[in-house]
Amino acid sequence: MMFTASAPSNIALLKYWGKRDAARQWPANDSLSMTLSTARTETSATIADRAVDGVVYAGNTLSETSKEAQKIARHLDRLRAATGRTGRLVVETRNTFPAGCGIASSASGFAALTVAGLAALLGTEDLAAHGFGLAEIAALARQGSGSACRSVTGGYVRWDAGDTPDTQTVQQIADADSFALADVIVVLSDREKAVSSTDAHTFAWSSPLFAPRLAGLGERLKRIEAALAAKDLSRLGPEIEAEALEMHAVIMTATPPVHYLTETTAAFCAWLRQRRAAGAFEAYFTIDAGPNVHVLTAPKDADLVALAARAAFGERIHAIIKDHTGSGPTLARGHERTVSP
Ligand code: PMV
């Protein structure tokens, strides 16, 4: 029996950066994200009579010795350990957006793999009946990629670090309809990043800016939550811009330093601020561990922002993905092609 999960990506408004314990996937700080809708991963999983797991990515069968196939097989081992089931799986997965370019394919990828893999191992889409509710799914997804734990539900989602690795929690603080925002994702490069976020996380503690950052994050979280509760983009926007730049300041001042931002990223952010100041539209940027820019704006302004960006940056923009606040993963029996091949 085949099960297919479709899971959304998410964009962090308050970033997860740095880990207290890498082996237990225990983050240095609480983080908060908006679940997306268009940028997703669709993953099918089927029990198969084989000696090893099989992985088909974007229509191509991966060699079992490839880095990607091994990462997926390691995650399936976690799901087998959690369910007590031993079956090998064939997993078919594809993204709606370019992987490894700062649009967090690992978040949607590990959320979809966790949901589809659990369903296939348990032989049912009723995961909750087998003890896999939101908390358990989030805890498993996190082992694949930290930010994946925020893709297991929709709207605005907070991941609390807790006092110990085992007291981490993930909760939806507001649903997708409560405050709809557009995320105009401006892809300035679709090249794989030279340093993975997994590696760069471990450098965070060496930055002299990291301790002051951690000291101020509690207050910033409160301000971001208050802006979301008030549905106030004018209060939210400056907070998310400062937050993204602060995370990159830590990344750039760590040992070794990493530069995810490019000249075009910097030019784009300056341009956005200049257009905003001129009253062209109200839009704010945030940036994950890559060169691409997420522009948050009211849904009515998304087309205007995308057109203006194209006009100003032309060929320097590789692609624009118009996304918005979305709900959590879906799971179905069989193969629902919600993502075009
Ligand atoms: O989940 P990871 O290990 O790929 O870390 C990603 C961290 C950021 O995307 C930069 C921020 C976040 O909170 O998603």
Short mmCIF file of C-alpha atoms and ligand atoms in Angstrom, two decimals:
data_model
loop_
_atom_site.label_atom_id
_atom_site.label_comp_id
_atom_site.label_asym_id
_atom_site.label_seq_id
_atom_site.Cartn_x
_atom_site.Cartn_y
_atom_site.Cartn_z
CA MET A 1 0.00 0.00 0.00
CA MET A 2 1.33 3.40 -1.04
CA PHE A 3 0.89 6.52 1.08
CA THR A 4 1.56 10.01 -0.19
CA ALA A 5 2.27 13.03 1.98
CA SER A 6 2.52 16.59 0.76
CA ALA A 7 4.23 18.90 3.23
CA PRO A 8 4.83 22.65 3.05
CA SER A 9 8.05 24.53 3.57
CA ASN A 10 8.16 27.27 6.20
CA ILE A 11 9.87 30.62 6.52
CA ALA A 12 11.30 31.51 9.91
CA LEU A 13 10.40 34.96 11.25
CA LEU A 14 12.54 34.29 14.34
CA LYS A 15 15.38 32.05 13.20
CA TYR A 16 16.65 28.80 14.64
CA TRP A 17 20.41 29.25 14.57
CA GLY A 18 22.89 27.21 16.60
CA LYS A 19 22.38 24.04 18.64
CA ARG A 20 22.84 23.29 22.30
CA ASP A 21 23.18 19.58 21.51
CA ALA A 22 23.62 18.52 17.88
CA ALA A 23 23.16 14.80 18.53
CA ARG A 24 19.77 15.39 20.20
CA GLN A 25 18.80 18.20 17.80
CA TRP A 26 18.39 20.63 20.67
CA PRO A 27 18.37 24.23 19.38
CA ALA A 28 20.08 27.16 21.08
CA ASN A 29 16.87 29.23 20.98
CA ASP A 30 13.11 29.20 20.45
CA SER A 31 12.05 29.97 16.87
CA LEU A 32 8.87 30.95 15.08
CA SER A 33 7.85 30.45 11.46
CA MET A 34 5.08 30.93 8.95
CA THR A 35 4.03 27.77 7.14
CA LEU A 36 3.98 28.18 3.35
CA SER A 37 1.63 26.72 0.79
CA THR A 38 3.14 26.59 -2.72
CA ALA A 39 6.70 25.53 -1.84
CA ARG A 40 6.25 21.91 -0.83
CA THR A 41 7.61 18.39 -1.01
CA GLU A 42 5.46 15.50 -2.15
CA THR A 43 6.65 12.10 -0.95
CA SER A 44 5.19 8.63 -1.53
CA ALA A 45 6.28 5.63 0.51
CA THR A 46 5.53 1.94 -0.04
CA ILE A 47 6.67 -1.15 1.83
CA ALA A 48 8.78 -3.27 -0.51
CA ASP A 49 10.34 -6.69 -0.39
CA ARG A 50 13.94 -5.47 -0.61
CA ALA A 51 17.15 -5.58 1.38
CA VAL A 52 17.66 -1.80 1.37
CA ASP A 53 15.44 1.26 1.06
CA GLY A 54 15.00 2.68 -2.44
CA VAL A 55 14.84 6.39 -3.21
CA VAL A 56 13.51 8.07 -6.36
CA TYR A 57 14.16 11.83 -6.37
CA ALA A 58 12.48 13.99 -9.01
CA GLY A 59 11.93 10.90 -11.17
CA ASN A 60 15.53 9.61 -10.91
CA THR A 61 16.53 6.54 -8.91
CA LEU A 62 19.34 7.49 -6.51
CA SER A 63 22.28 5.22 -5.95
CA GLU A 64 22.00 3.71 -2.46
CA THR A 65 25.51 4.99 -1.74
CA SER A 66 24.61 8.62 -2.56
CA LYS A 67 24.62 11.16 0.29
CA GLU A 68 20.92 11.94 -0.24
CA ALA A 69 19.77 8.29 -0.28
CA GLN A 70 21.77 7.59 2.87
CA LYS A 71 20.29 10.60 4.67
CA ILE A 72 16.80 9.37 3.78
CA ALA A 73 17.61 5.77 4.81
CA ARG A 74 18.92 7.03 8.18
CA HIS A 75 15.64 8.86 8.72
CA LEU A 76 13.65 5.74 7.78
CA ASP A 77 15.72 3.87 10.42
CA ARG A 78 14.46 6.41 13.00
CA LEU A 79 10.88 5.80 11.86
CA ARG A 80 11.37 2.02 12.06
CA ALA A 81 12.79 2.38 15.58
CA ALA A 82 9.85 4.58 16.63
CA THR A 83 7.17 2.28 15.19
CA GLY A 84 8.84 -1.05 15.93
CA ARG A 85 8.26 -2.01 12.28
CA THR A 86 11.07 -3.42 10.20
CA GLY A 87 9.92 -3.13 6.56
CA ARG A 88 12.09 -1.55 3.88
CA LEU A 89 10.51 1.22 1.87
CA VAL A 90 10.59 2.64 -1.60
CA VAL A 91 10.33 6.41 -1.36
CA GLU A 92 9.53 8.69 -4.27
CA THR A 93 9.97 12.37 -3.60
CA ARG A 94 9.91 15.69 -5.46
CA ASN A 95 9.94 19.38 -4.62
CA THR A 96 8.01 22.22 -6.21
CA PHE A 97 11.08 24.43 -5.91
CA PRO A 98 14.86 24.14 -6.44
CA ALA A 99 16.59 22.27 -3.60
CA GLY A 100 19.57 23.54 -1.61
CA CYS A 101 19.07 27.23 -2.42
CA GLY A 102 17.88 28.61 0.88
CA ILE A 103 14.21 27.73 0.47
CA ALA A 104 14.46 25.09 3.15
CA SER A 105 13.80 21.99 1.07
CA SER A 106 15.00 20.05 4.12
CA ALA A 107 12.03 21.37 6.16
CA SER A 108 9.30 20.26 3.77
CA GLY A 109 11.36 17.21 2.78
CA PHE A 110 11.73 15.72 6.25
CA ALA A 111 8.16 16.65 7.22
CA ALA A 112 6.80 14.81 4.15
CA LEU A 113 9.17 11.85 4.62
CA THR A 114 8.17 11.48 8.28
CA VAL A 115 4.44 11.52 7.56
CA ALA A 116 4.55 9.25 4.47
CA GLY A 117 7.11 6.89 6.05
CA LEU A 118 5.10 6.47 9.27
CA ALA A 119 1.91 5.80 7.28
CA ALA A 120 3.61 3.17 5.11
CA LEU A 121 5.26 1.42 8.08
CA LEU A 122 2.04 1.43 10.11
CA GLY A 123 -0.15 0.64 7.08
CA THR A 124 -2.65 3.39 7.88
CA GLU A 125 -3.19 7.11 7.45
CA ASP A 126 -4.59 7.29 10.98
CA LEU A 127 -1.23 8.06 12.58
CA ALA A 128 -2.75 9.50 15.76
CA ALA A 129 -4.47 6.17 16.53
CA HIS A 130 -0.99 4.61 16.71
CA GLY A 131 0.36 7.26 19.06
CA PHE A 132 1.83 9.57 16.42
CA GLY A 133 0.18 12.92 17.02
CA LEU A 134 1.62 16.31 16.18
CA ALA A 135 4.21 16.22 19.00
CA GLU A 136 5.58 12.80 18.04
CA ILE A 137 5.67 13.63 14.31
CA ALA A 138 7.45 16.93 15.05
CA ALA A 139 10.00 15.20 17.29
CA LEU A 140 10.82 12.71 14.53
CA ALA A 141 10.89 15.31 11.72
CA ARG A 142 13.31 17.41 13.81
CA GLN A 143 15.86 14.56 13.78
CA GLY A 144 16.09 14.88 9.99
CA SER A 145 16.33 18.68 9.94
CA GLY A 146 15.55 21.02 12.82
CA SER A 147 13.31 23.40 10.88
CA ALA A 148 11.22 20.43 9.60
CA CYS A 149 9.48 20.22 12.96
CA ARG A 150 7.76 23.54 12.23
CA SER A 151 6.36 22.19 8.91
CA VAL A 152 4.11 19.62 10.59
CA THR A 153 1.31 22.12 11.10
CA GLY A 154 0.00 25.26 9.45
CA GLY A 155 -0.22 28.98 10.10
CA TYR A 156 2.29 30.41 12.58
CA VAL A 157 4.31 27.83 14.48
CA ARG A 158 6.61 28.15 17.48
CA TRP A 159 9.32 25.64 18.33
CA ASP A 160 10.29 26.00 21.98
CA ALA A 161 13.74 24.73 22.96
CA GLY A 162 12.57 23.74 26.48
CA ASP A 163 14.89 23.15 29.45
CA THR A 164 16.16 19.78 28.27
CA PRO A 165 16.37 18.09 24.83
CA ASP A 166 13.28 16.05 25.73
CA THR A 167 11.07 18.97 26.70
CA GLN A 168 11.13 20.68 23.29
CA THR A 169 7.66 21.48 21.97
CA VAL A 170 6.10 22.62 18.70
CA GLN A 171 2.83 24.47 18.68
CA GLN A 172 0.64 26.39 16.31
CA ILE A 173 0.18 29.86 17.78
CA ALA A 174 -2.25 31.08 15.08
CA ASP A 175 -3.84 29.36 12.10
CA ALA A 176 -3.33 30.26 8.45
CA ASP A 177 -6.56 32.27 8.15
CA SER A 178 -5.88 34.45 11.17
CA PHE A 179 -3.31 36.64 9.40
CA ALA A 180 -2.73 35.87 5.72
CA LEU A 181 0.57 37.16 4.35
CA ALA A 182 2.18 36.69 0.96
CA ASP A 183 5.78 35.50 0.70
CA VAL A 184 7.28 36.54 -2.62
CA ILE A 185 10.33 34.27 -2.77
CA VAL A 186 12.98 35.88 -4.95
CA VAL A 187 15.39 33.16 -6.05
CA LEU A 188 18.66 34.87 -6.89
CA SER A 189 20.56 31.62 -7.26
CA ASP A 190 19.48 27.99 -7.42
CA ARG A 191 22.99 26.67 -6.87
CA GLU A 192 23.65 24.34 -3.94
CA LYS A 193 25.20 26.26 -1.06
CA ALA A 194 28.90 25.68 -0.44
CA VAL A 195 28.48 25.21 3.34
CA SER A 196 25.43 23.28 4.59
CA SER A 197 23.38 24.78 7.40
CA THR A 198 24.09 21.60 9.39
CA ASP A 199 27.80 22.52 9.41
CA ALA A 200 27.27 26.27 9.82
CA HIS A 201 25.01 25.76 12.89
CA THR A 202 27.95 24.28 14.76
CA PHE A 203 30.10 27.40 14.14
CA ALA A 204 27.56 29.76 15.78
CA TRP A 205 29.07 29.59 19.28
CA SER A 206 32.39 30.95 18.01
CA SER A 207 30.85 34.27 16.94
CA PRO A 208 31.27 37.11 19.49
CA LEU A 209 27.77 38.22 18.46
CA PHE A 210 26.09 34.94 19.40
CA ALA A 211 25.80 35.41 23.18
CA PRO A 212 24.31 38.94 22.85
CA ARG A 213 21.94 37.59 20.20
CA LEU A 214 20.68 34.82 22.50
CA ALA A 215 20.25 37.34 25.33
CA GLY A 216 17.91 39.50 23.22
CA LEU A 217 15.84 36.84 21.50
CA GLY A 218 13.22 36.41 24.24
CA GLU A 219 12.16 40.04 23.91
CA ARG A 220 12.18 39.88 20.12
CA LEU A 221 9.96 36.77 20.22
CA LYS A 222 7.46 38.66 22.39
CA ARG A 223 7.43 41.59 19.95
CA ILE A 224 6.95 39.29 16.95
CA GLU A 225 4.12 37.41 18.67
CA ALA A 226 2.45 40.68 19.64
CA ALA A 227 2.67 41.95 16.03
CA LEU A 228 1.17 38.69 14.75
CA ALA A 229 -1.65 38.83 17.32
CA ALA A 230 -2.38 42.41 16.27
CA LYS A 231 -2.11 41.38 12.56
CA ASP A 232 0.18 44.36 12.14
CA LEU A 233 2.64 44.09 9.24
CA SER A 234 4.15 47.51 10.04
CA ARG A 235 5.25 46.19 13.47
CA LEU A 236 6.22 42.73 12.26
CA GLY A 237 8.30 43.86 9.26
CA PRO A 238 11.16 45.74 10.97
CA GLU A 239 11.50 42.89 13.50
CA ILE A 240 11.96 40.20 10.84
CA GLU A 241 14.47 42.30 8.87
CA ALA A 242 16.57 42.95 11.98
CA GLU A 243 16.32 39.27 12.92
CA ALA A 244 17.51 37.99 9.52
CA LEU A 245 20.44 40.42 9.41
CA GLU A 246 21.41 39.53 12.97
CA MET A 247 21.50 35.80 12.13
CA HIS A 248 23.70 36.53 9.10
CA ALA A 249 25.95 38.76 11.21
CA VAL A 250 26.51 35.76 13.51
CA ILE A 251 27.17 33.49 10.51
CA MET A 252 29.65 35.93 8.96
CA THR A 253 31.55 36.55 12.23
CA ALA A 254 31.86 32.89 13.23
CA THR A 255 35.03 30.83 12.87
CA PRO A 256 35.11 29.81 10.13
CA PRO A 257 33.05 32.63 8.67
CA VAL A 258 30.37 31.76 6.12
CA HIS A 259 28.91 34.14 3.56
CA TYR A 260 25.47 33.14 2.38
CA LEU A 261 24.54 36.67 1.30
CA THR A 262 25.74 37.76 -2.12
CA GLU A 263 26.14 41.22 -3.60
CA THR A 264 22.80 40.78 -5.32
CA THR A 265 21.15 39.83 -2.01
CA ALA A 266 22.49 43.03 -0.42
CA ALA A 267 21.44 45.14 -3.42
CA PHE A 268 17.96 43.59 -3.35
CA CYS A 269 17.44 44.32 0.36
CA ALA A 270 18.61 47.92 -0.09
CA TRP A 271 16.28 48.31 -3.10
CA LEU A 272 13.32 46.91 -1.13
CA ARG A 273 13.89 49.35 1.73
CA GLN A 274 14.23 52.24 -0.71
CA ARG A 275 10.95 51.35 -2.52
CA ARG A 276 9.19 50.97 0.82
CA ALA A 277 10.44 54.35 2.01
CA ALA A 278 9.23 55.86 -1.27
CA GLY A 279 5.73 54.47 -0.59
CA ALA A 280 5.69 52.05 -3.56
CA PHE A 281 4.43 49.20 -1.34
CA GLU A 282 4.77 47.86 2.18
CA ALA A 283 7.03 44.82 2.07
CA TYR A 284 9.83 43.45 4.27
CA PHE A 285 12.60 40.93 3.69
CA THR A 286 13.85 37.90 5.53
CA ILE A 287 16.62 35.51 4.45
CA ASP A 288 17.46 31.94 5.53
CA ALA A 289 20.82 30.20 5.14
CA GLY A 290 21.25 31.10 1.48
CA PRO A 291 21.33 34.05 -0.91
CA ASN A 292 17.61 34.20 -1.68
CA VAL A 293 15.17 36.71 -0.32
CA HIS A 294 11.68 36.13 1.07
CA VAL A 295 9.59 39.28 0.77
CA LEU A 296 6.64 39.40 3.15
CA THR A 297 3.76 41.63 2.16
CA ALA A 298 -0.04 41.81 2.18
CA PRO A 299 -1.53 39.34 -0.34
CA LYS A 300 -2.97 42.24 -2.38
CA ASP A 301 0.54 43.65 -2.95
CA ALA A 302 2.27 40.39 -3.95
CA ASP A 303 1.94 40.90 -7.72
CA LEU A 304 3.09 44.50 -7.47
CA VAL A 305 6.20 43.49 -5.50
CA ALA A 306 7.02 40.65 -7.93
CA LEU A 307 6.62 42.90 -10.99
CA ALA A 308 8.71 45.69 -9.47
CA ALA A 309 11.45 43.20 -8.49
CA ARG A 310 11.57 41.79 -12.03
CA ALA A 311 11.70 45.28 -13.52
CA ALA A 312 14.56 46.30 -11.23
CA PHE A 313 16.63 43.09 -11.21
CA GLY A 314 15.75 41.41 -14.55
CA GLU A 315 18.10 38.56 -15.37
CA ARG A 316 19.66 38.61 -11.91
CA ILE A 317 16.45 36.95 -10.66
CA HIS A 318 16.47 33.23 -11.37
CA ALA A 319 12.82 32.66 -10.41
CA ILE A 320 10.04 34.12 -8.32
CA ILE A 321 7.77 31.85 -6.29
CA LYS A 322 4.61 33.54 -5.07
CA ASP A 323 3.71 31.84 -1.83
CA HIS A 324 1.48 32.59 1.14
CA THR A 325 0.50 31.44 4.62
CA GLY A 326 -0.66 27.83 4.39
CA SER A 327 -1.91 24.84 6.35
CA GLY A 328 -0.01 21.74 7.39
CA PRO A 329 0.81 18.49 5.57
CA THR A 330 -1.75 16.29 3.83
CA LEU A 331 -1.68 12.50 3.74
CA ALA A 332 -3.56 10.18 1.40
CA ARG A 333 -3.56 6.59 0.31
CA GLY A 334 -2.25 6.01 -3.21
CA HIS A 335 -0.57 8.57 -5.35
CA GLU A 336 -2.23 11.95 -5.51
CA ARG A 337 -0.18 14.06 -7.87
CA THR A 338 -0.51 17.43 -6.17
CA VAL A 339 2.88 18.44 -7.53
CA SER A 340 3.52 18.48 -11.25
CA PRO A 341 6.47 16.31 -12.32
O1 PMV B 1 16.81 23.02 9.67
P1 PMV B 1 18.20 23.43 9.30
O2 PMV B 1 19.26 22.68 9.99
O3 PMV B 1 18.37 23.43 7.77
O4 PMV B 1 18.43 24.96 9.75
C1 PMV B 1 17.84 26.00 9.08
C2 PMV B 1 17.89 27.26 9.83
C3 PMV B 1 17.30 28.47 9.12
O5 PMV B 1 16.55 28.09 7.98
C4 PMV B 1 18.41 29.40 8.63
C5 PMV B 1 16.42 29.24 10.10
C6 PMV B 1 15.14 28.56 10.46
O6 PMV B 1 14.74 28.73 11.61
O7 PMV B 1 14.52 27.90 9.61
#
